[in-house]
CSV table of C-alpha atoms and ligand atoms in Angstrom, one decimal:
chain,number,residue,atom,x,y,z
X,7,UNK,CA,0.0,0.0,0.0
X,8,UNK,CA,1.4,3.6,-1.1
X,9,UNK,CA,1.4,6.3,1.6
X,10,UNK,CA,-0.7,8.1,-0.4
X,11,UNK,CA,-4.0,5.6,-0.2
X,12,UNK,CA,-6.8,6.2,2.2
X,13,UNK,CA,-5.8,4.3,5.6
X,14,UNK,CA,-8.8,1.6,6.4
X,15,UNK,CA,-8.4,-1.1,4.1
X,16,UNK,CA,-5.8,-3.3,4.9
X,17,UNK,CA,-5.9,-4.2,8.3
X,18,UNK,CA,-2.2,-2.9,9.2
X,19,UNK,CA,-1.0,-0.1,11.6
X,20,UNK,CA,-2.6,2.5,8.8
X,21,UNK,CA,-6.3,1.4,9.9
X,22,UNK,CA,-5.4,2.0,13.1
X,23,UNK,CA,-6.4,6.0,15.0
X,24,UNK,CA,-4.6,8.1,17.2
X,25,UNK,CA,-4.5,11.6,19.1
X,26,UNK,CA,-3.3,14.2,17.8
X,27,UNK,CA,-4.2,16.4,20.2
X,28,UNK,CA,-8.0,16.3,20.9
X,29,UNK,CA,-8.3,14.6,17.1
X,30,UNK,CA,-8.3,11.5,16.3
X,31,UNK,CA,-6.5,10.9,13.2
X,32,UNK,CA,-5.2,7.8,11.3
X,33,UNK,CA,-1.9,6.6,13.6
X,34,UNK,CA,0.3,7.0,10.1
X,35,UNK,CA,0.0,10.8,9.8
X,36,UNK,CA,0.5,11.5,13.3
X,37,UNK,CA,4.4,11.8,12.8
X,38,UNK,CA,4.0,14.0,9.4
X,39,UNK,CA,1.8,16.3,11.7
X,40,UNK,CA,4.0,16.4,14.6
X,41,UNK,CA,6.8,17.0,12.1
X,42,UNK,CA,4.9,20.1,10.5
X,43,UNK,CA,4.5,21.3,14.1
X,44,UNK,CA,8.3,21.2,14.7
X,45,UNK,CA,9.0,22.4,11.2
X,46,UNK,CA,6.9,25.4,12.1
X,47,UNK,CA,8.3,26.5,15.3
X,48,UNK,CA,11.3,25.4,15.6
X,49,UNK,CA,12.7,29.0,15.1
X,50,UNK,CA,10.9,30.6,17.8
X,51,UNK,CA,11.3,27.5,19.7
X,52,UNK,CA,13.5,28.6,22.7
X,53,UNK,CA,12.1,31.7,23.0
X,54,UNK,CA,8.7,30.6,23.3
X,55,UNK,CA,9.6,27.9,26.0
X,56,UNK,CA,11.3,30.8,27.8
X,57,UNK,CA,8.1,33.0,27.7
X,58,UNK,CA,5.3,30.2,28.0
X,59,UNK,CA,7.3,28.9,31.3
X,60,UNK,CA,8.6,32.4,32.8
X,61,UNK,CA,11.6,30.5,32.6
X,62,UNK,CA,10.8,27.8,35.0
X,63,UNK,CA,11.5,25.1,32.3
X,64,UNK,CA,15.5,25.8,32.9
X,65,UNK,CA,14.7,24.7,36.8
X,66,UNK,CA,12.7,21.3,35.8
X,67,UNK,CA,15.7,20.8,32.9
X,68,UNK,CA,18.5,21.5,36.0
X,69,UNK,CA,16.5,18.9,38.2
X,70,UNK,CA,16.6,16.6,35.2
X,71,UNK,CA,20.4,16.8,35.3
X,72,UNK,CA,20.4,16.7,38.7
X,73,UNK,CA,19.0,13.1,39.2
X,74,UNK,CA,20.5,11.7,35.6
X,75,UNK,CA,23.6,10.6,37.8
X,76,UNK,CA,25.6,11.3,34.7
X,77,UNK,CA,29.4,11.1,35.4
X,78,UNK,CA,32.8,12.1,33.3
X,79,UNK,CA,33.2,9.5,30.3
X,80,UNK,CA,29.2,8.5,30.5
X,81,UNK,CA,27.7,8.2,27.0
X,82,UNK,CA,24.4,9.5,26.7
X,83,UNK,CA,21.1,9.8,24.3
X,84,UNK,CA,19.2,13.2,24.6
X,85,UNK,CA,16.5,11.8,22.0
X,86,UNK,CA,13.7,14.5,20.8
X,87,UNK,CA,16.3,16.3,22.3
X,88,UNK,CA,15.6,19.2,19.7
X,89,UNK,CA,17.3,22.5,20.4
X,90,UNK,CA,19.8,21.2,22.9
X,91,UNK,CA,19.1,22.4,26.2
X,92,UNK,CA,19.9,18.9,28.0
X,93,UNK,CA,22.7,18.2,25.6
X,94,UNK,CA,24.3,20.9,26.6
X,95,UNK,CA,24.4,20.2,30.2
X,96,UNK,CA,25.0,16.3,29.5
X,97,UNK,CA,28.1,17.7,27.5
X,98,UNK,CA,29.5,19.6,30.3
X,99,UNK,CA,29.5,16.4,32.7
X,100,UNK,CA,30.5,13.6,30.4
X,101,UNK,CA,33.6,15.9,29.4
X,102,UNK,CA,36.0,15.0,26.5
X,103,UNK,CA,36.1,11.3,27.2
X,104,UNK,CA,32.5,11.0,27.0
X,105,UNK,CA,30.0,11.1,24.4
X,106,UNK,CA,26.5,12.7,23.8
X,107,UNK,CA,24.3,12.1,21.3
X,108,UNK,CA,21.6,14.7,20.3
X,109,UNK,CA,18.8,13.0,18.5
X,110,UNK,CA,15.5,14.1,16.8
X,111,UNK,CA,12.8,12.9,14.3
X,112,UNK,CA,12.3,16.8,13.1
X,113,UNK,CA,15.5,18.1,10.7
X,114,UNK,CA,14.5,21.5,11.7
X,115,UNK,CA,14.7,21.4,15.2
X,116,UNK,CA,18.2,19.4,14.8
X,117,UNK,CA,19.5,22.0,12.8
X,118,UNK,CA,18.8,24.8,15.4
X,119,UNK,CA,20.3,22.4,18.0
X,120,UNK,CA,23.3,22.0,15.8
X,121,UNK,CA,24.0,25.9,14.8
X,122,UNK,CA,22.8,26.9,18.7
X,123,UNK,CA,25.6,24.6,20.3
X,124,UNK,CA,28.3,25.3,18.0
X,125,UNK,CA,27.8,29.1,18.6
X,126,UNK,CA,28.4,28.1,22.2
X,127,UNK,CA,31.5,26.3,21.4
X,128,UNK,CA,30.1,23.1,22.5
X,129,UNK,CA,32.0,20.7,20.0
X,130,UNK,CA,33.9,17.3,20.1
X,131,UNK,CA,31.8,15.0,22.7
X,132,UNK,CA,28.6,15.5,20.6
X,133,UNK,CA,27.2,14.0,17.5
X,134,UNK,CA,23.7,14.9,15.7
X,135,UNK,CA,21.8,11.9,14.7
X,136,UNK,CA,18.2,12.7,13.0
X,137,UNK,CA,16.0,9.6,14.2
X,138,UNK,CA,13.0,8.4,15.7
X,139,UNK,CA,12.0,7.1,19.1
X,140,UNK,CA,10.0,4.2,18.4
X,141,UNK,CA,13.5,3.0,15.9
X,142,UNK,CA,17.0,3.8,17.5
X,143,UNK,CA,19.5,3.6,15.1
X,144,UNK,CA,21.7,2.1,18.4
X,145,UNK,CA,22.6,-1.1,19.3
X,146,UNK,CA,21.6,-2.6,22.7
X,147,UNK,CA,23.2,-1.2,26.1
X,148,UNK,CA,24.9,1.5,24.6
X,149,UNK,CA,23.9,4.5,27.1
X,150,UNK,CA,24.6,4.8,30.6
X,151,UNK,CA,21.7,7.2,30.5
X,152,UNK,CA,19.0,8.2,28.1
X,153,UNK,CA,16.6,10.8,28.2
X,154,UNK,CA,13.4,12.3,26.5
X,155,UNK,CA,12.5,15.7,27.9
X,156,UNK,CA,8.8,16.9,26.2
X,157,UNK,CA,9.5,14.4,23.5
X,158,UNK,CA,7.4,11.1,24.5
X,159,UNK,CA,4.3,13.2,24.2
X,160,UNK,CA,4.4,13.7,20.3
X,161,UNK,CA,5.5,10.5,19.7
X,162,UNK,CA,2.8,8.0,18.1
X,163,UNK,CA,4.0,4.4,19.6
X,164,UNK,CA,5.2,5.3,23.3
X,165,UNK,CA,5.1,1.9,24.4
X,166,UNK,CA,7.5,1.1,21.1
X,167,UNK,CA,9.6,4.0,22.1
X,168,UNK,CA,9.8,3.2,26.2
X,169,UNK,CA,10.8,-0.6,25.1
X,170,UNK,CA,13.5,1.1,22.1
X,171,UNK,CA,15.1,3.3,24.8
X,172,UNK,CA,15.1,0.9,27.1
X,173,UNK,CA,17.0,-1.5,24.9
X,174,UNK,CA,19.9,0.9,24.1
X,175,UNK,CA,20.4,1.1,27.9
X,176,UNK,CA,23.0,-0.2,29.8
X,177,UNK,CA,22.4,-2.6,32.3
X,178,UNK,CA,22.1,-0.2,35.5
X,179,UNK,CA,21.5,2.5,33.3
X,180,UNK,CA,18.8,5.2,33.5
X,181,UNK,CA,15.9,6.5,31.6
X,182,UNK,CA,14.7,9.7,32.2
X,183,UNK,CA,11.2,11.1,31.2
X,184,UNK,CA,10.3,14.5,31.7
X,185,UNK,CA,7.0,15.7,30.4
X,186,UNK,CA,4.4,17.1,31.1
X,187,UNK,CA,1.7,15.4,33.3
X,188,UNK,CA,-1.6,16.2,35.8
X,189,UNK,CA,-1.7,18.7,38.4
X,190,UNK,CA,-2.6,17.5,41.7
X,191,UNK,CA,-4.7,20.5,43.1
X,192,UNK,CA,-8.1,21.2,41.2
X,193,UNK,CA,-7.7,24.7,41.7
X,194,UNK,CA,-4.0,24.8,40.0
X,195,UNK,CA,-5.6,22.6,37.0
X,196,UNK,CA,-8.8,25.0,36.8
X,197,UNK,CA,-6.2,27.8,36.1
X,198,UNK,CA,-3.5,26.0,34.1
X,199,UNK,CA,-6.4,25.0,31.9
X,200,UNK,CA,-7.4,28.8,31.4
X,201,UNK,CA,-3.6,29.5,30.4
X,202,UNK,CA,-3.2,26.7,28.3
X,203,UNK,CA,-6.3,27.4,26.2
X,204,UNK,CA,-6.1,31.0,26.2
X,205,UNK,CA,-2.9,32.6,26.4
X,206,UNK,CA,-0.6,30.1,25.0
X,207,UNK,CA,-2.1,30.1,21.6
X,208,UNK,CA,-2.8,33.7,21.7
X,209,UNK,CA,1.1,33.7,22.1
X,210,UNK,CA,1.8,31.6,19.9
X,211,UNK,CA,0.0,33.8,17.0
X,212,UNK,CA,1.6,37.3,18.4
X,213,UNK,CA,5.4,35.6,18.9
X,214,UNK,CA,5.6,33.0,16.3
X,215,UNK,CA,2.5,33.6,14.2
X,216,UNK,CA,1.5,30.4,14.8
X,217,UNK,CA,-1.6,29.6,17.7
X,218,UNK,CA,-2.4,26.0,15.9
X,219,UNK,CA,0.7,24.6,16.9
X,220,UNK,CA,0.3,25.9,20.5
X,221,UNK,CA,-3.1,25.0,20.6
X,222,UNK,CA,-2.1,21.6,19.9
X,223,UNK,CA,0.8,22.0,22.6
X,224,UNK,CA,-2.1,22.3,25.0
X,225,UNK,CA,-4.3,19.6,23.7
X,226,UNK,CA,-1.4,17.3,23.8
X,227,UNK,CA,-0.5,18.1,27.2
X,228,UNK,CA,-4.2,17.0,28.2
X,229,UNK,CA,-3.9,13.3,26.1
X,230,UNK,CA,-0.5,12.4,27.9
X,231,UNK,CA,-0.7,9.4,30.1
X,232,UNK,CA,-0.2,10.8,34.1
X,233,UNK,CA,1.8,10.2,36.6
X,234,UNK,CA,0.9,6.5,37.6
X,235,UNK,CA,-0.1,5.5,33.9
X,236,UNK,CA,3.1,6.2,32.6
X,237,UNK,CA,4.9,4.2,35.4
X,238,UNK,CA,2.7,1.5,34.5
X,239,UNK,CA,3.7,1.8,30.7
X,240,UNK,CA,7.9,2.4,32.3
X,241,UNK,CA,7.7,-1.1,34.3
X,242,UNK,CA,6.1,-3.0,30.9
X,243,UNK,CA,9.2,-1.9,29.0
X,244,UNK,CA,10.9,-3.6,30.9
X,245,UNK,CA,12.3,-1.2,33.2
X,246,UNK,CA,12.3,-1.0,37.3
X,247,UNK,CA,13.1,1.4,40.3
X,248,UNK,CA,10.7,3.4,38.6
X,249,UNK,CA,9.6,6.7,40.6
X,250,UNK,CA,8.6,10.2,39.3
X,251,UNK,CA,8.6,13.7,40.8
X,252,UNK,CA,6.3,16.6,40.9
X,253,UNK,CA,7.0,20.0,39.9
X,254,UNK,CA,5.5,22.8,40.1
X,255,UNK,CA,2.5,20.9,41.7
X,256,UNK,CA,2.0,18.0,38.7
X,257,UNK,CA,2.3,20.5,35.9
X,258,UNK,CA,5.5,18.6,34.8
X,259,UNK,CA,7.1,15.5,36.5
X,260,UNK,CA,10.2,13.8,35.9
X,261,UNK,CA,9.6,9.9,35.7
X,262,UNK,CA,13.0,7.7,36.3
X,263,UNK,CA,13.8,4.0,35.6
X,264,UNK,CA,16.5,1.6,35.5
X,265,UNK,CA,17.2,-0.9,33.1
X,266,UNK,CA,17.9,-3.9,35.2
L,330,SAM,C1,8.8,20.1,22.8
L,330,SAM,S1,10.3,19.7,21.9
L,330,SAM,C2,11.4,19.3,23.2
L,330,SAM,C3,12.8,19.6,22.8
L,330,SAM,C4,13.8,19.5,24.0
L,330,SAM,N1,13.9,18.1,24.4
L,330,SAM,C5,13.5,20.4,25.1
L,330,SAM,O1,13.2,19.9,26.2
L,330,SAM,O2,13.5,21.6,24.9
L,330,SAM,C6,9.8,18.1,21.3
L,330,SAM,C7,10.8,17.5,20.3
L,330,SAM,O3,10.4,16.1,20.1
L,330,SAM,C8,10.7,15.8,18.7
L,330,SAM,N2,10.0,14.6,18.4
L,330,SAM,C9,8.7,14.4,18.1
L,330,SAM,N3,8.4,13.2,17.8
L,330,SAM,C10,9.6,12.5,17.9
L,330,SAM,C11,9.9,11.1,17.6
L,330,SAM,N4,9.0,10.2,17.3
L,330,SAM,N5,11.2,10.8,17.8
L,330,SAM,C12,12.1,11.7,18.1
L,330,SAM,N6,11.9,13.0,18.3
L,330,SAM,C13,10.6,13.4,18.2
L,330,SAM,C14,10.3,17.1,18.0
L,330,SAM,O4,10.9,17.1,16.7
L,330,SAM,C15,10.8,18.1,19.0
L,330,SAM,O5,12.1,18.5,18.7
């Protein structure tokens, strides 16, 4: 079947539906729409996550670091890693005798990860590798630590991409999630849900004249697994020791595991 016939037909992964964000569309276009997301803001990307957080997104990326036990020599996946926030700080600690690798579906996003850490002089201990969660172009127990930081979200398969990044993993070595996930107080949601709806695709139209993509930022949010679900889908794949933790009351939390 060619990509371009209707999806229904043939009783393969094209029949099958998806989110993408509060739609439902055919699980084969998902990673084309996610892609045209990307593609789109990928520009305006770290200014928008600087705005749309106040900044607090650098505190839940530092705790991220924080807990990744990442030492000098480790080598480590930063997959969706887009613009390189997390690579950067992975590069610092691995030093010259380790490795990181910065890997993303969207070419875009890579290529403003690329130019952005070369401006900074990062250089040497990192390589750029455009792939896809669910399909690691790795072989097994390679990493001491992987992560996926407001990646797993967009991706189509998460179960497929939890057992993939699990596989590349190092015996005692760790996979860190961070996304976004449920608030725990009803009032915080009642007004994170005001935010999300209203302002951040009002900002995304003024800033990167683009609300769709931020509307489906917030839409996406809302389909995510929470907290306990995606510990649930962590220990299928395989993984255990697996925790999370809170911030800023459940708006994002940080899930670990260990590959045993
Ligand atoms: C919200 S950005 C996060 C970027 C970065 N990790 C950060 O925290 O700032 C999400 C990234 O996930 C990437 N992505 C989406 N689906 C993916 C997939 N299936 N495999 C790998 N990367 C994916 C997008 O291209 C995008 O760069």
């Amino acid at each position: 079947m060619s990509e371009q016939q209707t999806p229904g037909n043939n009783g393969n992964r094209q029949d099958e539906v998806t989110h993408f964000g509060f739609r439902n569309v055919p699980k084969s276009q998902k990673a084309g729409q996610v892609a045209d997301v990307f593609h789109s803001v990928a520009g305006k990307y770290d200014l928008m996550n600087d705005l749309m957080s106040m900044g607090i997104h650098r505190l839940w990326k530092r705790f991220t670091i924080e807990t990744s036990g990442v030492r000098t020599g480790n080598q480590v996946l930063d997959i969706a890693g887009g613009t390189g926030d997390l690579t950067m700080k992975f590069s610092d600690l691995v030093g010259p005798t380790g490795k990181v690798v910065l890997a993303d579906i969207n070419a875009s996003m890579l290529e403003v990860g690329r130019s952005r850490l070369t401006d900074r002089g990062y250089a040497g201990n990192i390589e750029y590798v455009q792939a896809d969660a669910e399909h690691l172009p790795f072989p097994d127990n390679q990493f001491n630590a992987v992560s996926i930081a407001f990646g797993l979200r967009n991706v189509t398969d998460k179960d497929q991409a939890l057992r993939d990044m699990a596989r590349v993993l190092k015996p005692g070595g760790k996979l860190m999630v961070l996304e976004f996930s449920k608030p725990t107080n009803s009032l915080l949601s009642k007004v994170y849900d005001e935010y999300s709806f209203r302002a951040l695709p009002l900002m995304g139209k003024l800033i990167a004249n683009d609300s769709e993509s931020y509307k489906y930022l917030a839409e996406s949010i809302r389909m995510h697994p929470d907290q306990e679900t995606l510990k649930g889908m962590m220990e299928q794949a395989g993984l255990v020791n697996c925790r999370y933790y809170n911030m800023t009351g459940g708006i994002v939390a940080l899930h670990v595991g260990t590959k045993p």
